[in-house]
Coordinates of C-alpha atoms and ligand atoms in Angstrom, one line a residue:
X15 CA -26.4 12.5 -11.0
X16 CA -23.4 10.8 -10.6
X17 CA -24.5 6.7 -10.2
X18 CA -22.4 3.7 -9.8
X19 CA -23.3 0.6 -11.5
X20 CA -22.5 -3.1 -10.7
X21 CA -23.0 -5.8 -12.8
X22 CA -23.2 -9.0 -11.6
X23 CA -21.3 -12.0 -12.6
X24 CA -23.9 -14.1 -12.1
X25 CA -25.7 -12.0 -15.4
X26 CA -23.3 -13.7 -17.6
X27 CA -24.6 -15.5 -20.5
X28 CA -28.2 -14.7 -19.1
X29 CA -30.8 -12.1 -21.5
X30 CA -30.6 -8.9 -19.6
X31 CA -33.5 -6.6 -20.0
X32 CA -31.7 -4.4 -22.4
X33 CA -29.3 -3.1 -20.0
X34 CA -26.9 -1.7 -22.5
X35 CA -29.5 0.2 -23.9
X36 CA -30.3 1.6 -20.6
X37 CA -26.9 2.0 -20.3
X38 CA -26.4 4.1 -23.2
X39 CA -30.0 6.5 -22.4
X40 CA -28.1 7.3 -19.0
X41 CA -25.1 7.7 -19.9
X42 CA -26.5 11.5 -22.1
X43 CA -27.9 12.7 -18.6
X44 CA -25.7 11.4 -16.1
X45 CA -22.1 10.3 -14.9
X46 CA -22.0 6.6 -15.0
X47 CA -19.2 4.3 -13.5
X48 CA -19.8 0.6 -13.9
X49 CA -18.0 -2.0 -11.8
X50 CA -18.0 -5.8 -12.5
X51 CA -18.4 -9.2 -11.1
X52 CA -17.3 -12.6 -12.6
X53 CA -17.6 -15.2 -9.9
X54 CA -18.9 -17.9 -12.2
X55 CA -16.3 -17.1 -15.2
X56 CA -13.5 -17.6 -12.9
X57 CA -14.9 -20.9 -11.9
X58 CA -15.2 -22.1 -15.8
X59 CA -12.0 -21.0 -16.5
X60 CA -10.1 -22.1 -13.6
X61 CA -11.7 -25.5 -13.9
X62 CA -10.9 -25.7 -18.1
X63 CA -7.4 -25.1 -16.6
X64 CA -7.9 -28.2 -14.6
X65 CA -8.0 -26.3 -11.1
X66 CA -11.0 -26.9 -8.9
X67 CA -11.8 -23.5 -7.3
X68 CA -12.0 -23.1 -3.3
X69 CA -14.8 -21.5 -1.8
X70 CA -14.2 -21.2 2.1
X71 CA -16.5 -19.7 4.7
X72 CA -15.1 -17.1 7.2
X73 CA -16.3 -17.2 11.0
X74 CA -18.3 -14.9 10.6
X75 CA -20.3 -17.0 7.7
X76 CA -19.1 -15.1 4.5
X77 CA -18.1 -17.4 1.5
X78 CA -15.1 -16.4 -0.6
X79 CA -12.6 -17.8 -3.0
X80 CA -9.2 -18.6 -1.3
X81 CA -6.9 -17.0 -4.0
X82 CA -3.7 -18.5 -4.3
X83 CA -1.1 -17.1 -6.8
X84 CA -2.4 -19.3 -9.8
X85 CA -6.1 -18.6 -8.7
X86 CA -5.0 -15.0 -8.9
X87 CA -3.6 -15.2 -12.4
X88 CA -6.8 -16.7 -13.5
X89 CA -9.0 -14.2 -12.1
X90 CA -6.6 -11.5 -13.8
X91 CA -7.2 -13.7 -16.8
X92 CA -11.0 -14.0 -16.2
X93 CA -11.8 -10.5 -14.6
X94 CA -9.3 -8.2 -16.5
X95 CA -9.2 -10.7 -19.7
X96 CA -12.1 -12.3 -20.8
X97 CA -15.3 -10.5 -18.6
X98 CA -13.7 -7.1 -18.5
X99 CA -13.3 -6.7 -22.5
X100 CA -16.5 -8.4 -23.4
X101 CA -18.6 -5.8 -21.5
X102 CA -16.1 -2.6 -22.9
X103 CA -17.0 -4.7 -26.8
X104 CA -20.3 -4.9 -25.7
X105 CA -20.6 -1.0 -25.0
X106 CA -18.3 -0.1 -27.7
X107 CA -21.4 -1.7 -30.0
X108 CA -23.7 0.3 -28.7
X109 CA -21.7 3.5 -29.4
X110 CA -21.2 4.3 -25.6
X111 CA -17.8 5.2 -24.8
X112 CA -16.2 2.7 -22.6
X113 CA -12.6 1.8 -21.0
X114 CA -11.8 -0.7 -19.1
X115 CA -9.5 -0.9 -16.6
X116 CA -8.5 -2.9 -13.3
X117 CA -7.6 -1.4 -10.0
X118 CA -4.0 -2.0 -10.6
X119 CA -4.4 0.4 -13.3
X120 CA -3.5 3.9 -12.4
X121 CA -2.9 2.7 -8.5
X122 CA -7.1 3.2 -8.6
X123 CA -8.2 0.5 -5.9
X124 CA -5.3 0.4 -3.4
X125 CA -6.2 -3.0 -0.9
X126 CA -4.5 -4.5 1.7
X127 CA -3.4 -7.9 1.0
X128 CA -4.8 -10.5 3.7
X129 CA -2.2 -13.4 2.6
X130 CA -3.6 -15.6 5.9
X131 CA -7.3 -16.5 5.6
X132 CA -9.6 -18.2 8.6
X133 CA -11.8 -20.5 6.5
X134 CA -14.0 -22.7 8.9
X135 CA -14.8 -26.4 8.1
X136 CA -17.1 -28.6 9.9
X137 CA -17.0 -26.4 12.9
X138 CA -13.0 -26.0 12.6
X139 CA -10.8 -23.2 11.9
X140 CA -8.5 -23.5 9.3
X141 CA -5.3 -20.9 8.6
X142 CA -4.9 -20.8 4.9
X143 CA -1.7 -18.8 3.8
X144 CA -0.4 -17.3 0.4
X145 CA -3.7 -15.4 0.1
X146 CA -4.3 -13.1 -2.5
X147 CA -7.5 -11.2 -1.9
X148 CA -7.4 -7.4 -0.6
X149 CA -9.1 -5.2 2.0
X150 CA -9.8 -2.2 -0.1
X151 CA -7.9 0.8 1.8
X152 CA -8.8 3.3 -0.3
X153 CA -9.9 4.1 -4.1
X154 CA -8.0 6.8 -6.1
X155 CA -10.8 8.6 -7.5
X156 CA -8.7 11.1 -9.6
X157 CA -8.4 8.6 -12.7
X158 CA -11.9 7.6 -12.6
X159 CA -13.2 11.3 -12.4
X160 CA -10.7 12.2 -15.2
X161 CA -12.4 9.5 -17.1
X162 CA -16.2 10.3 -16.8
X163 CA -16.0 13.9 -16.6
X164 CA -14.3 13.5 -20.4
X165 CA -17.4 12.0 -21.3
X166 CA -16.3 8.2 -21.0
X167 CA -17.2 5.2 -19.2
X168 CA -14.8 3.4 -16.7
X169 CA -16.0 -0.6 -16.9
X170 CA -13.9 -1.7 -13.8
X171 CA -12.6 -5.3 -12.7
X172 CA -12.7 -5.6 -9.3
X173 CA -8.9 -6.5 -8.8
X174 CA -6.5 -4.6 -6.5
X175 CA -3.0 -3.3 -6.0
X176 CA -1.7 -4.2 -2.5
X177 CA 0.7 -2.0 -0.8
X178 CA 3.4 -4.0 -1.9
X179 CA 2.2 -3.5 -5.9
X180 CA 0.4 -7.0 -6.2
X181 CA -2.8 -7.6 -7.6
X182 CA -5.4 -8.7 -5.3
X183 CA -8.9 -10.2 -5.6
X184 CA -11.9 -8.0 -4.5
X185 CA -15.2 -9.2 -4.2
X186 CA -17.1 -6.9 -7.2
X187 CA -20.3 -5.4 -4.9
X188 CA -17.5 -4.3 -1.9
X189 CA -15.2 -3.0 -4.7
X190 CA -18.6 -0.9 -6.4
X191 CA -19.7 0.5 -3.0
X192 CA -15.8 1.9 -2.1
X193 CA -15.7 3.5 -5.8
X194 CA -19.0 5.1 -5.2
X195 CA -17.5 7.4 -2.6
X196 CA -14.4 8.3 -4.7
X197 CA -16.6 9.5 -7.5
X198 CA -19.0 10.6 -5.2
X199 CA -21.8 8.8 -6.3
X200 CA -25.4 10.0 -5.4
X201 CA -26.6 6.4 -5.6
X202 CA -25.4 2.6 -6.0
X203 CA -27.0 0.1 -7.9
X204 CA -26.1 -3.7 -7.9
X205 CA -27.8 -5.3 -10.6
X206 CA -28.1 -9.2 -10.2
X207 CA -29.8 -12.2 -11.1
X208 CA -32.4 -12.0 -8.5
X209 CA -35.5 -9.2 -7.6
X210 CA -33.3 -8.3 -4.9
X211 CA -33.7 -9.5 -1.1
X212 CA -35.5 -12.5 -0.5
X213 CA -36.6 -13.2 2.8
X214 CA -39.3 -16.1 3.7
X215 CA -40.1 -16.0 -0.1
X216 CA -40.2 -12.5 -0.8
X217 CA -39.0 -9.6 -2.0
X218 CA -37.7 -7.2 0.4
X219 CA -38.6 -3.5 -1.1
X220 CA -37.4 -1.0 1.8
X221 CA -35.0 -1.8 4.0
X222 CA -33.3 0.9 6.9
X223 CA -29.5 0.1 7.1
X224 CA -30.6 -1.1 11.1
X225 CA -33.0 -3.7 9.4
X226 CA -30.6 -5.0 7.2
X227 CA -28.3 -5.6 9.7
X228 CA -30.4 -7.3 11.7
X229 CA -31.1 -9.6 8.8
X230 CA -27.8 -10.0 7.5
X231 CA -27.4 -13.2 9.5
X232 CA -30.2 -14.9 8.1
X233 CA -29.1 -14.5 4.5
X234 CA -27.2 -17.1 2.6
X235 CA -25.0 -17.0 -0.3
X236 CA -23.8 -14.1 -2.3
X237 CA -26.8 -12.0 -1.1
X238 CA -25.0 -11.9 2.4
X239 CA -22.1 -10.3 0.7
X240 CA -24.0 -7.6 -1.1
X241 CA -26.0 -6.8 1.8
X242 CA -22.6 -6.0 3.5
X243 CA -21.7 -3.9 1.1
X244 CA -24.5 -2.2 1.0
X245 CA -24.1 -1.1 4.3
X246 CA -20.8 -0.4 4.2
X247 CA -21.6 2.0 0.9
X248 CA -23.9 3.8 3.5
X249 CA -21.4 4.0 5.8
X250 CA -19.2 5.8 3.3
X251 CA -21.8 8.3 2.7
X252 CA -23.7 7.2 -0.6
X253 CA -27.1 8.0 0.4
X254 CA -29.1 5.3 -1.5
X255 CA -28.5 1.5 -2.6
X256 CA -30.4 -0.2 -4.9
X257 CA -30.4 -4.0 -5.2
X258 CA -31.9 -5.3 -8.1
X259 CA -32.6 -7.6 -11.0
X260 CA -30.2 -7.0 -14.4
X261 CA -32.9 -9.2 -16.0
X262 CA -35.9 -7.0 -16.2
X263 CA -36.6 -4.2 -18.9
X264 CA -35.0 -1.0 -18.0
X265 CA -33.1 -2.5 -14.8
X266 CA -31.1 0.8 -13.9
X267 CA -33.8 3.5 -14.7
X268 CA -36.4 1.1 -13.2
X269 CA -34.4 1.2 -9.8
X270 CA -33.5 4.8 -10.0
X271 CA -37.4 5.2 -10.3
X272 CA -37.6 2.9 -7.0
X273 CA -39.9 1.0 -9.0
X274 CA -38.0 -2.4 -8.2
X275 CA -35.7 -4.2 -6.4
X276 CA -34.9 -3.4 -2.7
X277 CA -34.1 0.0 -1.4
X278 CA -31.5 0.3 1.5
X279 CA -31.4 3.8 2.7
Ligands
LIG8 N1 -32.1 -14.2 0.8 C1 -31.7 -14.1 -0.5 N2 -32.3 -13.2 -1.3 C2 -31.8 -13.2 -2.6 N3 -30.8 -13.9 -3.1 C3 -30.2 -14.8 -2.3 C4 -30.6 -14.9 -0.9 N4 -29.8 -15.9 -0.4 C5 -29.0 -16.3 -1.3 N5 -29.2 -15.6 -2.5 C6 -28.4 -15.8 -3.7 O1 -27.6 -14.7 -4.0 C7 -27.3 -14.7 -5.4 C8 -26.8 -13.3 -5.8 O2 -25.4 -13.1 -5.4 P1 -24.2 -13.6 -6.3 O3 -23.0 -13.1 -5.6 O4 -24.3 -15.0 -6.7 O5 -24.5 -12.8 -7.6 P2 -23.7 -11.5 -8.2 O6 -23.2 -10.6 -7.1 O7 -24.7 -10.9 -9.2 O8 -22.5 -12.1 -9.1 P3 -20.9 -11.9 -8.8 O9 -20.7 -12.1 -7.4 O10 -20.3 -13.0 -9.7 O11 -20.7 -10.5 -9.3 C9 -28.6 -15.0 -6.0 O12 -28.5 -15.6 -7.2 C10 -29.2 -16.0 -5.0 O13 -29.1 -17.3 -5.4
LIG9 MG1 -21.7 -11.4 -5.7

């Protein structure tokens, strides 16, 4: 199988349920490419550099972080820097062969810069220009299949190359679900600091990509996100998403098993 992996920035600094050596059981039977998030490390570093980060909502109720040039140099810092390495270290320990890259690196995540954002405040919209986050367009698969079928593991930060040759900022689960279809991934797994899906205090296990459009409105937060891209993952072909928690023993074997987290097919 080939199986796409994203780890979730919000697993920093937080006891995962040996997910590297999960990782590494996997990694003998099947293809692995592993995508990363890293929200709240851009946030600590940003603010250590003495810039307060900006988190603005879109009309249609998605949060994201309005990334102007500096903002972008400190998630290059954060993403490609700091998060990227200490999971390729991390994997390196545990003898699994990792390399980390960006998706500037070899052209691999080619994105649209959006450069003017709509962020809505108190009911009014807002233009924000000098933008740096991307619409992915389309993800060069060729580098990352020349990496896993030669045995390795791409760990990829979920930054961009805009037409123009910038970096961009992606958000990590949107990024994950755009590389599963260039490896052609049999299934996508977003591991994160929750069971999965939450809805009226509990844990959503199935879920048909009509349901989860339905709900999408009613869900809050950076759960909203990764149910949109979730569905757009299905859209693209990959037959099964799994949402789940990076916390509990065996989190990617678990899921694959359909044993946890929530299941949108
Ligand atoms: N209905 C819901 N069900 C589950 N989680 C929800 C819900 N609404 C909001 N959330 C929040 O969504 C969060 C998960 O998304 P978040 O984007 O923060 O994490 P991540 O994707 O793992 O990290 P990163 O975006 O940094 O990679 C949970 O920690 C939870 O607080
Ligand atoms: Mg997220």
């Amino acid at each position: 199988m080939i199986i796409t992996i994203k780890i979730g920035g919000s697993l920093a600094d937080k006891e995962t349920g040996g997910l590297v050596e999960d990782v590494k059981k996997l990694i003998k039977e099947h293809k692995l490419v592993i995508v990363h998030g890293g929200g709240p490390q851009i946030n600590k570093i940003s603010r250590k550099l003495g810039k307060e980060p900006t988190i603005v909502k879109s009309p249609s109720g998605f949060k994201s972080r309005f990334t102007d040039k500096e903002t972008m140099d400190i998630t290059i810092m954060a993403m490609a820097g700091k998060v990227n390495k200490n999971i390729v270290a991390l994997l390196r320990k545990n003898q699994i062969p990792a390399i980390g890259l960006t998706g500037l690196d070899g052209r691999t995540i080619i994105a649209e810069r959006k450069d003017k954002i709509v962020a809505v405040e108190n009911g009014k919209k807002r233009i924000l220009r000098g933008d740096y986050s991307g619409k992915i367009k389309e993800v060069n698969g060729a580098l990352l299949k020349l990496i896993i079928d030669n045995g390795y593991l791409p760990v990829v930060a979920p930054i961009g190359i805009s037409l123009e040759n910038e970096p961009v900022n992606l958000d990590g689960d949107r990024a994950a679900a755009h590389i599963a279809k260039a490896v052609n991934a049999d299934v996508f797994v977003s591991l994160t600091d929750v069971p999965g899906l939450i809805i009226d205090g509990k844990l959503v296990r199935n879920i048909s990509r009509h349901e989860a459009e339905e709900v999408l409105e009613k869900v809050e937060g950076g759960m909203r996100k990764k149910i949109f891209a979730a569905l757009e993952a299905l859209s693209l072909g990959i037959k099964t998403v799994i949402i789940c928690s990076g916390l509990e023993k065996n989190p990617i074997s678990s899921a694959l098993e359909l044993k946890v987290g929530t299941i949108i097919k």
